[in-house]
């Protein structure tokens, strides 16, 4: 189970006081032991099955992680921790401490008992080792024979022409060529281009052919795709495992501003700012469900729509996007969200007057203004790049 799902399930199944108490116990343990492994043992009684990449963290790093700053080791630690039964009280650390032998004070000694005298053992004299003169003579002989053989081979066998007089005409030295080579080596290597692009325009066409004559799919602002081939004007991208298309480079960008945030931070914001009353388990449980599973949960959809890439199932004010019979996104069609409100989650990584989006490690949150209204469409999508 993904670590973000484990944390989200713990949040939904425990009270706020329990969560605050757990966070305080972790903070207290890190302040005293400064070790994620020790903290795991204190809270669960068992050590982690896989060592953490960064076992020692500070309390400030823990507080920043709770505030939404990504920390890979703390994310692994927290997901592993909440997946285990947590002890009511901290358990002891497993340290093997040698027992201190009991000693008698002077008042407890018997005055009549004889005191032991310290005697220093005298080691017997070590016999002198004789030098192996025979082996030394053999090694010297082998060395002389090897040197003589090397001299004969290099002067008479390997280069028989070396005895001929050298030519009196000196060959010119190619100074310029060597200088050019050295300058070439000093040049920095070209950095490889990013192999992912993001759509930065509303309703950008993706075409079937390189000539851009047959529209295959209409992409949304913030959609991301893997680049397969690229030229100065267009890029070939991967839409699904079986389907590819072409898009204009002017409609895309390879660079995002800011950093990704933690999955837990993004999902918590969605639960607090969007209508999730239709969610029976967790939002993450809905990602990956099939058409039949959605029908089992919510009955038949109000309406459906399909294109060459995805299937769409509409239920009231929200709908699901399925690819290869698997939910990859959830859209809220009437959300009271603006770019400024979305920016309260994190600095926007890409925005326009009518659109914006933010990404976490596993998901992205996209916002699209609805023309003629104060409402927006908001999409929670799986970030699988």
PDB file of C-alpha atoms in Angstrom, residues 47-356:
ATOM      1  CA  UNK A  47      12.594  -1.977  14.081  1.00  0.00           C
ATOM      2  CA  UNK A  48      11.927  -1.099  10.380  1.00  0.00           C
ATOM      3  CA  UNK A  49      12.347  -3.935   7.885  1.00  0.00           C
ATOM      4  CA  UNK A  50      14.320  -1.689   5.517  1.00  0.00           C
ATOM      5  CA  UNK A  51      16.826   0.908   6.842  1.00  0.00           C
ATOM      6  CA  UNK A  52      15.927   4.550   6.194  1.00  0.00           C
ATOM      7  CA  UNK A  53      18.055   6.443   3.685  1.00  0.00           C
ATOM      8  CA  UNK A  54      18.495   9.239   6.247  1.00  0.00           C
ATOM      9  CA  UNK A  55      18.153   7.766   9.722  1.00  0.00           C
ATOM     10  CA  UNK A  56      19.010  10.930  11.666  1.00  0.00           C
ATOM     11  CA  UNK A  57      16.724  13.949  11.302  1.00  0.00           C
ATOM     12  CA  UNK A  58      16.202  17.090  13.332  1.00  0.00           C
ATOM     13  CA  UNK A  59      13.067  18.326  15.038  1.00  0.00           C
ATOM     14  CA  UNK A  60      12.999  21.260  12.593  1.00  0.00           C
ATOM     15  CA  UNK A  61      12.941  18.839   9.641  1.00  0.00           C
ATOM     16  CA  UNK A  62      10.017  17.020  11.281  1.00  0.00           C
ATOM     17  CA  UNK A  63       8.095  20.279  11.816  1.00  0.00           C
ATOM     18  CA  UNK A  64       8.760  21.331   8.201  1.00  0.00           C
ATOM     19  CA  UNK A  65       7.513  17.927   7.018  1.00  0.00           C
ATOM     20  CA  UNK A  66       4.243  18.414   8.933  1.00  0.00           C
ATOM     21  CA  UNK A  67       3.962  21.869   7.339  1.00  0.00           C
ATOM     22  CA  UNK A  68       4.056  20.254   3.871  1.00  0.00           C
ATOM     23  CA  UNK A  69       7.753  20.276   2.868  1.00  0.00           C
ATOM     24  CA  UNK A  70       8.677  16.982   1.210  1.00  0.00           C
ATOM     25  CA  UNK A  71      11.237  14.785   3.009  1.00  0.00           C
ATOM     26  CA  UNK A  72      11.666  11.320   1.483  1.00  0.00           C
ATOM     27  CA  UNK A  73      12.978   9.556   4.629  1.00  0.00           C
ATOM     28  CA  UNK A  74      10.310  11.101   6.877  1.00  0.00           C
ATOM     29  CA  UNK A  75       7.602  10.184   4.349  1.00  0.00           C
ATOM     30  CA  UNK A  76       8.805   6.550   4.341  1.00  0.00           C
ATOM     31  CA  UNK A  77       9.064   6.582   8.149  1.00  0.00           C
ATOM     32  CA  UNK A  78       5.589   8.071   8.675  1.00  0.00           C
ATOM     33  CA  UNK A  79       3.884   5.758   6.169  1.00  0.00           C
ATOM     34  CA  UNK A  80       5.586   2.695   7.752  1.00  0.00           C
ATOM     35  CA  UNK A  81       4.769   3.899  11.292  1.00  0.00           C
ATOM     36  CA  UNK A  82       1.015   4.415  10.870  1.00  0.00           C
ATOM     37  CA  UNK A  83       0.725   1.062   9.091  1.00  0.00           C
ATOM     38  CA  UNK A  84       1.782  -0.704  12.329  1.00  0.00           C
ATOM     39  CA  UNK A  85       0.030  -1.001  15.712  1.00  0.00           C
ATOM     40  CA  UNK A  86       1.302   1.907  17.803  1.00  0.00           C
ATOM     41  CA  UNK A  87       2.091   1.314  21.484  1.00  0.00           C
ATOM     42  CA  UNK A  88       0.158   3.276  24.073  1.00  0.00           C
ATOM     43  CA  UNK A  89       3.403   4.173  25.814  1.00  0.00           C
ATOM     44  CA  UNK A  90       6.939   4.334  24.460  1.00  0.00           C
ATOM     45  CA  UNK A  91       8.749   0.990  24.549  1.00  0.00           C
ATOM     46  CA  UNK A  92      12.360   0.507  25.635  1.00  0.00           C
ATOM     47  CA  UNK A  93      15.200   0.595  23.143  1.00  0.00           C
ATOM     48  CA  UNK A  94      17.010  -2.685  22.566  1.00  0.00           C
ATOM     49  CA  UNK A  95      20.527  -1.904  23.820  1.00  0.00           C
ATOM     50  CA  UNK A  96      22.654  -4.635  25.310  1.00  0.00           C
ATOM     51  CA  UNK A  97      24.362  -3.102  28.360  1.00  0.00           C
ATOM     52  CA  UNK A  98      26.923  -5.174  30.200  1.00  0.00           C
ATOM     53  CA  UNK A  99      26.167  -5.675  33.857  1.00  0.00           C
ATOM     54  CA  UNK A 100      28.513  -3.821  36.189  1.00  0.00           C
ATOM     55  CA  UNK A 101      30.252  -6.317  38.483  1.00  0.00           C
ATOM     56  CA  UNK A 102      29.608  -5.758  42.177  1.00  0.00           C
ATOM     57  CA  UNK A 103      32.555  -4.370  44.102  1.00  0.00           C
ATOM     58  CA  UNK A 104      33.233  -4.410  47.816  1.00  0.00           C
ATOM     59  CA  UNK A 105      34.083  -1.211  49.579  1.00  0.00           C
ATOM     60  CA  UNK A 106      36.939  -1.077  51.988  1.00  0.00           C
ATOM     61  CA  UNK A 107      34.496  -1.194  54.905  1.00  0.00           C
ATOM     62  CA  UNK A 108      33.175  -4.556  53.674  1.00  0.00           C
ATOM     63  CA  UNK A 109      36.583  -6.222  53.368  1.00  0.00           C
ATOM     64  CA  UNK A 110      37.842  -8.591  56.014  1.00  0.00           C
ATOM     65  CA  UNK A 111      40.848  -6.960  57.694  1.00  0.00           C
ATOM     66  CA  UNK A 112      42.320 -10.387  58.468  1.00  0.00           C
ATOM     67  CA  UNK A 113      42.109 -11.636  54.888  1.00  0.00           C
ATOM     68  CA  UNK A 114      45.450 -11.527  53.083  1.00  0.00           C
ATOM     69  CA  UNK A 115      45.709  -9.049  50.286  1.00  0.00           C
ATOM     70  CA  UNK A 116      46.567 -10.287  46.864  1.00  0.00           C
ATOM     71  CA  UNK A 117      49.812  -9.070  45.526  1.00  0.00           C
ATOM     72  CA  UNK A 118      49.912  -8.087  41.925  1.00  0.00           C
ATOM     73  CA  UNK A 119      52.410 -10.204  40.084  1.00  0.00           C
ATOM     74  CA  UNK A 120      53.433  -9.349  36.581  1.00  0.00           C
ATOM     75  CA  UNK A 121      53.850 -12.459  34.450  1.00  0.00           C
ATOM     76  CA  UNK A 122      57.230 -12.728  32.799  1.00  0.00           C
ATOM     77  CA  UNK A 123      56.996 -13.816  29.169  1.00  0.00           C
ATOM     78  CA  UNK A 124      59.540 -16.429  28.107  1.00  0.00           C
ATOM     79  CA  UNK A 125      62.207 -15.103  25.746  1.00  0.00           C
ATOM     80  CA  UNK A 126      61.298 -15.418  22.089  1.00  0.00           C
ATOM     81  CA  UNK A 127      63.738 -17.448  20.026  1.00  0.00           C
ATOM     82  CA  UNK A 128      65.552 -15.502  17.365  1.00  0.00           C
ATOM     83  CA  UNK A 129      64.374 -16.265  13.870  1.00  0.00           C
ATOM     84  CA  UNK A 130      67.077 -17.052  11.358  1.00  0.00           C
ATOM     85  CA  UNK A 131      67.002 -15.187   8.079  1.00  0.00           C
ATOM     86  CA  UNK A 132      66.083 -17.436   5.097  1.00  0.00           C
ATOM     87  CA  UNK A 133      69.244 -16.696   3.120  1.00  0.00           C
ATOM     88  CA  UNK A 134      68.469 -19.383   0.597  1.00  0.00           C
ATOM     89  CA  UNK A 135      65.126 -17.820  -0.372  1.00  0.00           C
ATOM     90  CA  UNK A 136      66.641 -14.349  -0.478  1.00  0.00           C
ATOM     91  CA  UNK A 137      69.365 -15.515  -2.874  1.00  0.00           C
ATOM     92  CA  UNK A 138      66.739 -17.195  -5.087  1.00  0.00           C
ATOM     93  CA  UNK A 139      64.651 -13.968  -5.277  1.00  0.00           C
ATOM     94  CA  UNK A 140      67.708 -11.903  -6.201  1.00  0.00           C
ATOM     95  CA  UNK A 141      68.613 -14.380  -8.957  1.00  0.00           C
ATOM     96  CA  UNK A 142      65.050 -14.278 -10.375  1.00  0.00           C
ATOM     97  CA  UNK A 143      65.146 -10.475 -10.378  1.00  0.00           C
ATOM     98  CA  UNK A 144      68.470 -10.383 -12.273  1.00  0.00           C
ATOM     99  CA  UNK A 145      67.279 -12.906 -14.854  1.00  0.00           C
ATOM    100  CA  UNK A 146      64.039 -10.945 -15.393  1.00  0.00           C
ATOM    101  CA  UNK A 147      65.929  -7.661 -15.856  1.00  0.00           C
ATOM    102  CA  UNK A 148      68.365  -9.246 -18.346  1.00  0.00           C
ATOM    103  CA  UNK A 149      65.508 -10.814 -20.335  1.00  0.00           C
ATOM    104  CA  UNK A 150      63.638  -7.505 -20.489  1.00  0.00           C
ATOM    105  CA  UNK A 151      66.744  -5.698 -21.752  1.00  0.00           C
ATOM    106  CA  UNK A 152      67.395  -8.268 -24.492  1.00  0.00           C
ATOM    107  CA  UNK A 153      63.759  -8.286 -25.641  1.00  0.00           C
ATOM    108  CA  UNK A 154      63.335  -4.513 -25.738  1.00  0.00           C
ATOM    109  CA  UNK A 155      66.662  -3.787 -27.500  1.00  0.00           C
ATOM    110  CA  UNK A 156      67.091  -6.713 -29.923  1.00  0.00           C
ATOM    111  CA  UNK A 157      63.761  -8.459 -30.442  1.00  0.00           C
ATOM    112  CA  UNK A 158      60.931  -5.953 -30.051  1.00  0.00           C
ATOM    113  CA  UNK A 159      62.528  -3.059 -32.000  1.00  0.00           C
ATOM    114  CA  UNK A 160      65.253  -4.337 -34.364  1.00  0.00           C
ATOM    115  CA  UNK A 161      65.220  -1.059 -36.324  1.00  0.00           C
ATOM    116  CA  UNK A 162      66.288   0.943 -33.299  1.00  0.00           C
ATOM    117  CA  UNK A 163      69.985   0.476 -34.235  1.00  0.00           C
ATOM    118  CA  UNK A 164      69.501   2.350 -37.525  1.00  0.00           C
ATOM    119  CA  UNK A 165      70.495   6.037 -37.457  1.00  0.00           C
ATOM    120  CA  UNK A 166      67.630   8.487 -36.974  1.00  0.00           C
ATOM    121  CA  UNK A 167      66.606  10.749 -39.849  1.00  0.00           C
ATOM    122  CA  UNK A 168      68.219  14.152 -39.753  1.00  0.00           C
ATOM    123  CA  UNK A 169      65.000  15.937 -40.888  1.00  0.00           C
ATOM    124  CA  UNK A 170      62.808  16.744 -37.895  1.00  0.00           C
ATOM    125  CA  UNK A 171      59.061  16.291 -38.209  1.00  0.00           C
ATOM    126  CA  UNK A 172      56.907  19.356 -37.471  1.00  0.00           C
ATOM    127  CA  UNK A 173      55.099  19.346 -34.153  1.00  0.00           C
ATOM    128  CA  UNK A 174      51.336  19.638 -34.456  1.00  0.00           C
ATOM    129  CA  UNK A 175      50.908  22.227 -31.725  1.00  0.00           C
ATOM    130  CA  UNK A 176      47.588  23.627 -32.994  1.00  0.00           C
ATOM    131  CA  UNK A 177      45.891  20.210 -33.118  1.00  0.00           C
ATOM    132  CA  UNK A 178      46.777  19.340 -29.532  1.00  0.00           C
ATOM    133  CA  UNK A 179      45.618  22.792 -28.376  1.00  0.00           C
ATOM    134  CA  UNK A 180      42.302  22.289 -30.131  1.00  0.00           C
ATOM    135  CA  UNK A 181      41.834  18.899 -28.495  1.00  0.00           C
ATOM    136  CA  UNK A 182      42.522  20.336 -25.065  1.00  0.00           C
ATOM    137  CA  UNK A 183      39.995  23.121 -25.614  1.00  0.00           C
ATOM    138  CA  UNK A 184      37.414  20.568 -26.746  1.00  0.00           C
ATOM    139  CA  UNK A 185      37.929  18.544 -23.552  1.00  0.00           C
ATOM    140  CA  UNK A 186      37.408  21.667 -21.429  1.00  0.00           C
ATOM    141  CA  UNK A 187      33.935  22.307 -22.854  1.00  0.00           C
ATOM    142  CA  UNK A 188      31.100  21.298 -20.447  1.00  0.00           C
ATOM    143  CA  UNK A 189      28.953  18.413 -21.527  1.00  0.00           C
ATOM    144  CA  UNK A 190      25.503  19.333 -22.831  1.00  0.00           C
ATOM    145  CA  UNK A 191      22.765  18.704 -20.250  1.00  0.00           C
ATOM    146  CA  UNK A 192      20.099  16.247 -21.438  1.00  0.00           C
ATOM    147  CA  UNK A 193      16.686  17.757 -22.081  1.00  0.00           C
ATOM    148  CA  UNK A 194      13.764  16.898 -19.811  1.00  0.00           C
ATOM    149  CA  UNK A 195      11.712  14.018 -21.184  1.00  0.00           C
ATOM    150  CA  UNK A 196       8.381  15.348 -19.841  1.00  0.00           C
ATOM    151  CA  UNK A 197       6.302  18.293 -21.048  1.00  0.00           C
ATOM    152  CA  UNK A 198       3.257  20.050 -19.603  1.00  0.00           C
ATOM    153  CA  UNK A 199       0.432  21.694 -21.563  1.00  0.00           C
ATOM    154  CA  UNK A 200       0.335  25.443 -20.843  1.00  0.00           C
ATOM    155  CA  UNK A 201      -2.696  26.432 -22.952  1.00  0.00           C
ATOM    156  CA  UNK A 202      -6.411  25.661 -22.642  1.00  0.00           C
ATOM    157  CA  UNK A 203      -7.798  23.011 -24.996  1.00  0.00           C
ATOM    158  CA  UNK A 204      -4.565  22.177 -26.822  1.00  0.00           C
ATOM    159  CA  UNK A 205      -4.916  19.764 -29.759  1.00  0.00           C
ATOM    160  CA  UNK A 206      -2.916  16.538 -29.954  1.00  0.00           C
ATOM    161  CA  UNK A 207      -2.737  15.119 -33.494  1.00  0.00           C
ATOM    162  CA  UNK A 208      -2.474  11.601 -34.900  1.00  0.00           C
ATOM    163  CA  UNK A 209       0.046  12.533 -37.580  1.00  0.00           C
ATOM    164  CA  UNK A 210       3.259  14.514 -37.720  1.00  0.00           C
ATOM    165  CA  UNK A 211       1.704  16.845 -40.311  1.00  0.00           C
ATOM    166  CA  UNK A 212      -0.832  17.986 -37.640  1.00  0.00           C
ATOM    167  CA  UNK A 213      -3.878  17.425 -39.851  1.00  0.00           C
ATOM    168  CA  UNK A 214      -5.947  14.864 -37.879  1.00  0.00           C
ATOM    169  CA  UNK A 215      -6.927  15.812 -34.297  1.00  0.00           C
ATOM    170  CA  UNK A 216      -6.741  12.845 -31.923  1.00  0.00           C
ATOM    171  CA  UNK A 217      -7.328  14.378 -28.482  1.00  0.00           C
ATOM    172  CA  UNK A 218      -7.858  17.715 -26.741  1.00  0.00           C
ATOM    173  CA  UNK A 219      -5.512  18.180 -23.758  1.00  0.00           C
ATOM    174  CA  UNK A 220      -6.179  20.360 -20.685  1.00  0.00           C
ATOM    175  CA  UNK A 221      -3.963  22.997 -19.110  1.00  0.00           C
ATOM    176  CA  UNK A 222      -1.476  21.215 -16.820  1.00  0.00           C
ATOM    177  CA  UNK A 223      -1.717  17.754 -18.426  1.00  0.00           C
ATOM    178  CA  UNK A 224       1.701  16.093 -18.502  1.00  0.00           C
ATOM    179  CA  UNK A 225       3.092  13.661 -21.080  1.00  0.00           C
ATOM    180  CA  UNK A 226       6.296  11.731 -21.706  1.00  0.00           C
ATOM    181  CA  UNK A 227       8.291  12.900 -24.755  1.00  0.00           C
ATOM    182  CA  UNK A 228       9.198  10.172 -27.238  1.00  0.00           C
ATOM    183  CA  UNK A 229      10.649  12.338 -30.027  1.00  0.00           C
ATOM    184  CA  UNK A 230      11.084  16.086 -30.453  1.00  0.00           C
ATOM    185  CA  UNK A 231      11.895  18.612 -33.172  1.00  0.00           C
ATOM    186  CA  UNK A 232      12.043  22.406 -33.214  1.00  0.00           C
ATOM    187  CA  UNK A 233       8.280  22.789 -33.678  1.00  0.00           C
ATOM    188  CA  UNK A 234       6.507  19.595 -32.520  1.00  0.00           C
ATOM    189  CA  UNK A 235       6.940  16.739 -30.042  1.00  0.00           C
ATOM    190  CA  UNK A 236       5.772  13.146 -30.195  1.00  0.00           C
ATOM    191  CA  UNK A 237       4.240  12.212 -26.813  1.00  0.00           C
ATOM    192  CA  UNK A 238       2.917   9.099 -25.102  1.00  0.00           C
ATOM    193  CA  UNK A 239      -0.826   9.318 -24.372  1.00  0.00           C
ATOM    194  CA  UNK A 240      -1.250   5.714 -23.154  1.00  0.00           C
ATOM    195  CA  UNK A 241       0.810   2.529 -23.264  1.00  0.00           C
ATOM    196  CA  UNK A 242      -0.545   1.872 -26.772  1.00  0.00           C
ATOM    197  CA  UNK A 243      -1.313   5.362 -28.118  1.00  0.00           C
ATOM    198  CA  UNK A 244       0.973   8.244 -29.169  1.00  0.00           C
ATOM    199  CA  UNK A 245       0.325  11.666 -30.677  1.00  0.00           C
ATOM    200  CA  UNK A 246       1.935  14.947 -31.771  1.00  0.00           C
ATOM    201  CA  UNK A 247       1.618  18.370 -30.114  1.00  0.00           C
ATOM    202  CA  UNK A 248       2.950  21.834 -30.949  1.00  0.00           C
ATOM    203  CA  UNK A 249       5.881  22.906 -28.795  1.00  0.00           C
ATOM    204  CA  UNK A 250       4.361  26.391 -28.500  1.00  0.00           C
ATOM    205  CA  UNK A 251       1.492  24.861 -26.494  1.00  0.00           C
ATOM    206  CA  UNK A 252       3.798  23.235 -23.932  1.00  0.00           C
ATOM    207  CA  UNK A 253       6.581  23.838 -21.426  1.00  0.00           C
ATOM    208  CA  UNK A 254       9.239  21.620 -19.867  1.00  0.00           C
ATOM    209  CA  UNK A 255       9.846  23.724 -16.770  1.00  0.00           C
ATOM    210  CA  UNK A 256       7.670  24.277 -13.691  1.00  0.00           C
ATOM    211  CA  UNK A 257       8.257  26.865 -10.993  1.00  0.00           C
ATOM    212  CA  UNK A 258       8.571  25.777  -7.370  1.00  0.00           C
ATOM    213  CA  UNK A 259       8.830  22.293  -5.913  1.00  0.00           C
ATOM    214  CA  UNK A 260       6.368  19.446  -5.492  1.00  0.00           C
ATOM    215  CA  UNK A 261       4.609  19.139  -2.137  1.00  0.00           C
ATOM    216  CA  UNK A 262       3.807  16.116   0.019  1.00  0.00           C
ATOM    217  CA  UNK A 263       0.878  13.906  -1.036  1.00  0.00           C
ATOM    218  CA  UNK A 264      -0.698  14.219   2.426  1.00  0.00           C
ATOM    219  CA  UNK A 265      -0.702  18.030   2.197  1.00  0.00           C
ATOM    220  CA  UNK A 266      -2.432  18.046  -1.200  1.00  0.00           C
ATOM    221  CA  UNK A 267      -5.052  15.444  -0.215  1.00  0.00           C
ATOM    222  CA  UNK A 268      -5.830  17.216   3.061  1.00  0.00           C
ATOM    223  CA  UNK A 269      -6.470  20.465   1.146  1.00  0.00           C
ATOM    224  CA  UNK A 270      -8.837  18.653  -1.230  1.00  0.00           C
ATOM    225  CA  UNK A 271     -10.819  17.189   1.664  1.00  0.00           C
ATOM    226  CA  UNK A 272     -11.056  20.619   3.337  1.00  0.00           C
ATOM    227  CA  UNK A 273     -11.923  22.713   0.261  1.00  0.00           C
ATOM    228  CA  UNK A 274     -13.920  20.437  -2.076  1.00  0.00           C
ATOM    229  CA  UNK A 275     -17.122  18.442  -1.670  1.00  0.00           C
ATOM    230  CA  UNK A 276     -16.044  14.879  -0.812  1.00  0.00           C
ATOM    231  CA  UNK A 277     -19.401  13.730   0.595  1.00  0.00           C
ATOM    232  CA  UNK A 278     -19.632  11.114  -2.169  1.00  0.00           C
ATOM    233  CA  UNK A 279     -16.377   9.437  -1.031  1.00  0.00           C
ATOM    234  CA  UNK A 280     -17.270   6.269   0.898  1.00  0.00           C
ATOM    235  CA  UNK A 281     -13.698   5.256   1.772  1.00  0.00           C
ATOM    236  CA  UNK A 282     -10.867   7.656   0.832  1.00  0.00           C
ATOM    237  CA  UNK A 283     -10.032   9.626  -2.290  1.00  0.00           C
ATOM    238  CA  UNK A 284      -7.039   7.401  -2.897  1.00  0.00           C
ATOM    239  CA  UNK A 285      -9.245   4.301  -2.812  1.00  0.00           C
ATOM    240  CA  UNK A 286     -11.204   5.713  -5.768  1.00  0.00           C
ATOM    241  CA  UNK A 287      -8.057   6.115  -7.907  1.00  0.00           C
ATOM    242  CA  UNK A 288      -7.610   2.834  -9.767  1.00  0.00           C
ATOM    243  CA  UNK A 289     -11.218   1.554  -9.522  1.00  0.00           C
ATOM    244  CA  UNK A 290     -12.889   0.057 -12.588  1.00  0.00           C
ATOM    245  CA  UNK A 291     -16.185   0.924 -14.277  1.00  0.00           C
ATOM    246  CA  UNK A 292     -17.883  -2.063 -12.635  1.00  0.00           C
ATOM    247  CA  UNK A 293     -16.613  -1.051  -9.186  1.00  0.00           C
ATOM    248  CA  UNK A 294     -17.950   2.500  -9.620  1.00  0.00           C
ATOM    249  CA  UNK A 295     -21.330   1.119 -10.663  1.00  0.00           C
ATOM    250  CA  UNK A 296     -21.320  -1.066  -7.569  1.00  0.00           C
ATOM    251  CA  UNK A 297     -20.625   1.961  -5.339  1.00  0.00           C
ATOM    252  CA  UNK A 298     -22.787   4.628  -7.009  1.00  0.00           C
ATOM    253  CA  UNK A 299     -25.081   2.665  -9.381  1.00  0.00           C
ATOM    254  CA  UNK A 300     -25.154   3.589 -13.065  1.00  0.00           C
ATOM    255  CA  UNK A 301     -23.788   7.058 -13.950  1.00  0.00           C
ATOM    256  CA  UNK A 302     -26.081   9.901 -15.018  1.00  0.00           C
ATOM    257  CA  UNK A 303     -24.328   9.952 -18.384  1.00  0.00           C
ATOM    258  CA  UNK A 304     -21.117   8.749 -20.034  1.00  0.00           C
ATOM    259  CA  UNK A 305     -18.754  10.007 -22.717  1.00  0.00           C
ATOM    260  CA  UNK A 306     -15.759   8.466 -24.476  1.00  0.00           C
ATOM    261  CA  UNK A 307     -13.005   9.676 -26.775  1.00  0.00           C
ATOM    262  CA  UNK A 308      -9.989   7.940 -28.321  1.00  0.00           C
ATOM    263  CA  UNK A 309      -8.029   8.141 -25.048  1.00  0.00           C
ATOM    264  CA  UNK A 310     -10.393   8.100 -22.039  1.00  0.00           C
ATOM    265  CA  UNK A 311     -13.885   7.200 -20.784  1.00  0.00           C
ATOM    266  CA  UNK A 312     -15.842   9.650 -18.585  1.00  0.00           C
ATOM    267  CA  UNK A 313     -18.548   8.710 -16.023  1.00  0.00           C
ATOM    268  CA  UNK A 314     -20.680  11.602 -14.711  1.00  0.00           C
ATOM    269  CA  UNK A 315     -22.365  11.586 -11.288  1.00  0.00           C
ATOM    270  CA  UNK A 316     -24.060  14.863 -10.312  1.00  0.00           C
ATOM    271  CA  UNK A 317     -21.464  17.638  -9.882  1.00  0.00           C
ATOM    272  CA  UNK A 318     -18.437  15.386 -10.276  1.00  0.00           C
ATOM    273  CA  UNK A 319     -17.165  12.853 -12.810  1.00  0.00           C
ATOM    274  CA  UNK A 320     -14.486  10.172 -13.122  1.00  0.00           C
ATOM    275  CA  UNK A 321     -11.933   9.825 -15.934  1.00  0.00           C
ATOM    276  CA  UNK A 322     -10.999   6.219 -16.746  1.00  0.00           C
ATOM    277  CA  UNK A 323      -8.126   4.994 -18.909  1.00  0.00           C
ATOM    278  CA  UNK A 324      -7.952   1.291 -19.774  1.00  0.00           C
ATOM    279  CA  UNK A 325     -10.911   0.746 -17.365  1.00  0.00           C
ATOM    280  CA  UNK A 326      -9.057   2.348 -14.462  1.00  0.00           C
ATOM    281  CA  UNK A 327      -9.839   5.662 -12.711  1.00  0.00           C
ATOM    282  CA  UNK A 328      -6.965   8.126 -13.243  1.00  0.00           C
ATOM    283  CA  UNK A 329      -8.709  11.407 -12.268  1.00  0.00           C
ATOM    284  CA  UNK A 330     -11.674  12.884 -10.365  1.00  0.00           C
ATOM    285  CA  UNK A 331     -13.203  16.218 -11.479  1.00  0.00           C
ATOM    286  CA  UNK A 332     -15.421  18.582  -9.487  1.00  0.00           C
ATOM    287  CA  UNK A 333     -17.420  20.529 -12.109  1.00  0.00           C
ATOM    288  CA  UNK A 334     -18.799  23.283  -9.812  1.00  0.00           C
ATOM    289  CA  UNK A 335     -16.084  24.205  -7.322  1.00  0.00           C
ATOM    290  CA  UNK A 336     -15.687  27.553  -5.568  1.00  0.00           C
ATOM    291  CA  UNK A 337     -11.928  27.729  -6.200  1.00  0.00           C
ATOM    292  CA  UNK A 338      -9.861  30.553  -7.719  1.00  0.00           C
ATOM    293  CA  UNK A 339      -6.168  30.769  -8.509  1.00  0.00           C
ATOM    294  CA  UNK A 340      -5.631  32.705  -5.278  1.00  0.00           C
ATOM    295  CA  UNK A 341      -7.448  30.067  -3.247  1.00  0.00           C
ATOM    296  CA  UNK A 342      -5.442  27.274  -4.872  1.00  0.00           C
ATOM    297  CA  UNK A 343      -2.262  29.213  -4.048  1.00  0.00           C
ATOM    298  CA  UNK A 344      -3.091  28.812  -0.338  1.00  0.00           C
ATOM    299  CA  UNK A 345      -2.157  25.149  -0.797  1.00  0.00           C
ATOM    300  CA  UNK A 346       1.271  25.902  -2.310  1.00  0.00           C
ATOM    301  CA  UNK A 347       2.927  28.328  -4.765  1.00  0.00           C
ATOM    302  CA  UNK A 348       1.405  27.712  -8.189  1.00  0.00           C
ATOM    303  CA  UNK A 349       3.780  25.829 -10.454  1.00  0.00           C
ATOM    304  CA  UNK A 350       2.072  26.923 -13.685  1.00  0.00           C
ATOM    305  CA  UNK A 351      -0.751  29.444 -14.121  1.00  0.00           C
ATOM    306  CA  UNK A 352      -2.673  31.615 -16.551  1.00  0.00           C
ATOM    307  CA  UNK A 353      -5.586  34.019 -16.121  1.00  0.00           C
ATOM    308  CA  UNK A 354      -8.068  31.136 -16.130  1.00  0.00           C
ATOM    309  CA  UNK A 355      -6.044  28.084 -15.073  1.00  0.00           C
ATOM    310  CA  UNK A 356      -3.429  26.886 -12.601  1.00  0.00           C
TER     311      UNK A 356
END
